[in-house]
Amino acid sequence: MELNWAERRVKRRRDAREASRVGGAVSGSFGVTHVAGSGECFQGRSRHRRSLLRARVMDFVTSTAILPLLLGCVGVCSLFKLLQWLRTRACVRNAVVVITGATSGLGRECARVFHAAGAKLVLCGRNAEALEELTRELAASRATKVQTHKPYTVTFDLTDPGAIVGAAAEILQCFGYVDVLINNAGISYRGTIVDTNLDVDRRVMETNYFGPVALTKALLPSMIRRRQGHVVAISSIQGKISVPFRSAYAASKHATQAFFDCLRAEVERHDIEVTVVSPGYIQTSLSLNAVTADGSKYGVMDETTAQGRSPSQVARDVLAAVGKKKKDVVLADVAPSLAVYLRTLAPRLFFSLMASRARKEWKPKRC
């Protein structure tokens, strides 16, 4: 008797499922949208309607709100950058800007960028003919709507301490004052410490450190009297981290970083700005003109230098740093920038990496 009852129960369930399938087929044939007792069908259609509703809501939000909001944000950011650029150029318009090492490389590009922004330039270098050629080039350029000014030139050697005082006086005679001093002139170095003559270390320090320091000290009193001025030091990423076979260069840039950091703190009460710019590799002739351990010219274009940033882009970054009155600017790729933090946070790892780099670079030198 129990077995028959169980069989009848199973049969009823089977018949109900069969009726549900048949009813669904019939309702589909006659366009009936709902069959009483078909719970699964009703739940499936409800889920489908909810998904359609969500899709329509998302389409509505995307078409009427999100897309215009994104476009508006892009427009606001672009407008903000444009206003910043215009403000940057306006900050140096008619300002007296002194650039050392202006005859080549980054100094030459800085001269072009600041001239186009309407600055009154005093171009400094050792080669009078190259300075005059640059002056003629700038005077002939018409690629700006801003009123430009004919540059002055002052010829002197930064490694000659006796010439710097006279050069500073000549610079001040050009316009009567200096608004921005860009200490750009410098020399690079390649060699091992054990083989390098001490005279080479002194030569690099004279050009990269003592020369800019002496010129800054000579012009600083006039800035303090006016309570106005901006001193820029073009340092290097190697002023923050040391790289093998660059000892004299890295030492001079470390000293530069330290001196101008101290200067910034001391002249803040006189309303004078100090900016240290630390670029990575730049596509200039710096490695070609670098000195070696015995004082001779290196004469090789390093691969890292050839693949570096364009000097025109770095010059625009220098102009932006002056306009925004930035304190310290690093213009390097990700790896060198991370190395700066690695030197502080994980010094053992940094020293190990530099030792490995030294071994790799030293092997071909002994072959």
mmCIF file of N, CA and C in Angstrom, residues 62-63 65-78:
data_model
loop_
_atom_site.group_PDB
_atom_site.id
_atom_site.type_symbol
_atom_site.label_atom_id
_atom_site.label_comp_id
_atom_site.label_asym_id
_atom_site.label_seq_id
_atom_site.Cartn_x
_atom_site.Cartn_y
_atom_site.Cartn_z
ATOM 1 N N THR A 62 25.140 56.875 -18.916
ATOM 2 C CA THR A 62 26.340 57.052 -19.748
ATOM 3 C C THR A 62 26.127 58.125 -20.804
ATOM 4 N N SER A 63 24.954 58.090 -21.419
ATOM 5 C CA SER A 63 24.694 59.025 -22.517
ATOM 6 C C SER A 63 24.392 60.434 -22.038
ATOM 7 N N ALA A 65 25.044 61.701 -18.638
ATOM 8 C CA ALA A 65 25.769 62.247 -17.492
ATOM 9 C C ALA A 65 27.269 61.961 -17.530
ATOM 10 N N ILE A 66 27.650 60.676 -17.625
ATOM 11 C CA ILE A 66 29.057 60.311 -17.480
ATOM 12 C C ILE A 66 29.918 60.879 -18.601
ATOM 13 N N LEU A 67 29.474 60.664 -19.844
ATOM 14 C CA LEU A 67 30.282 61.121 -20.977
ATOM 15 C C LEU A 67 30.478 62.634 -20.967
ATOM 16 N N PRO A 68 29.415 63.419 -20.802
ATOM 17 C CA PRO A 68 29.645 64.863 -20.711
ATOM 18 C C PRO A 68 30.520 65.250 -19.522
ATOM 19 N N LEU A 69 30.385 64.512 -18.411
ATOM 20 C CA LEU A 69 31.207 64.809 -17.237
ATOM 21 C C LEU A 69 32.679 64.550 -17.521
ATOM 22 N N LEU A 70 32.963 63.416 -18.196
ATOM 23 C CA LEU A 70 34.352 63.119 -18.552
ATOM 24 C C LEU A 70 34.912 64.165 -19.509
ATOM 25 N N LEU A 71 34.132 64.505 -20.509
ATOM 26 C CA LEU A 71 34.588 65.525 -21.454
ATOM 27 C C LEU A 71 34.809 66.857 -20.750
ATOM 28 N N GLY A 72 33.921 67.168 -19.798
ATOM 29 C CA GLY A 72 34.089 68.407 -19.045
ATOM 30 C C GLY A 72 35.354 68.409 -18.220
ATOM 31 N N CYS A 73 35.678 67.263 -17.593
ATOM 32 C CA CYS A 73 36.909 67.164 -16.797
ATOM 33 C C CYS A 73 38.143 67.334 -17.669
ATOM 34 N N VAL A 74 38.114 66.686 -18.846
ATOM 35 C CA VAL A 74 39.248 66.825 -19.777
ATOM 36 C C VAL A 74 39.405 68.280 -20.207
ATOM 37 N N GLY A 75 38.286 68.920 -20.491
ATOM 38 C CA GLY A 75 38.343 70.317 -20.901
ATOM 39 C C GLY A 75 38.865 71.225 -19.805
ATOM 40 N N VAL A 76 38.415 70.979 -18.570
ATOM 41 C CA VAL A 76 38.878 71.801 -17.443
ATOM 42 C C VAL A 76 40.379 71.609 -17.216
ATOM 43 N N CYS A 77 40.836 70.346 -17.273
ATOM 44 C CA CYS A 77 42.269 70.076 -17.092
ATOM 45 C C CYS A 77 43.099 70.740 -18.180
ATOM 46 N N SER A 78 42.634 70.647 -19.425
ATOM 47 C CA SER A 78 43.360 71.274 -20.531
ATOM 48 C C SER A 78 43.402 72.789 -20.371
#
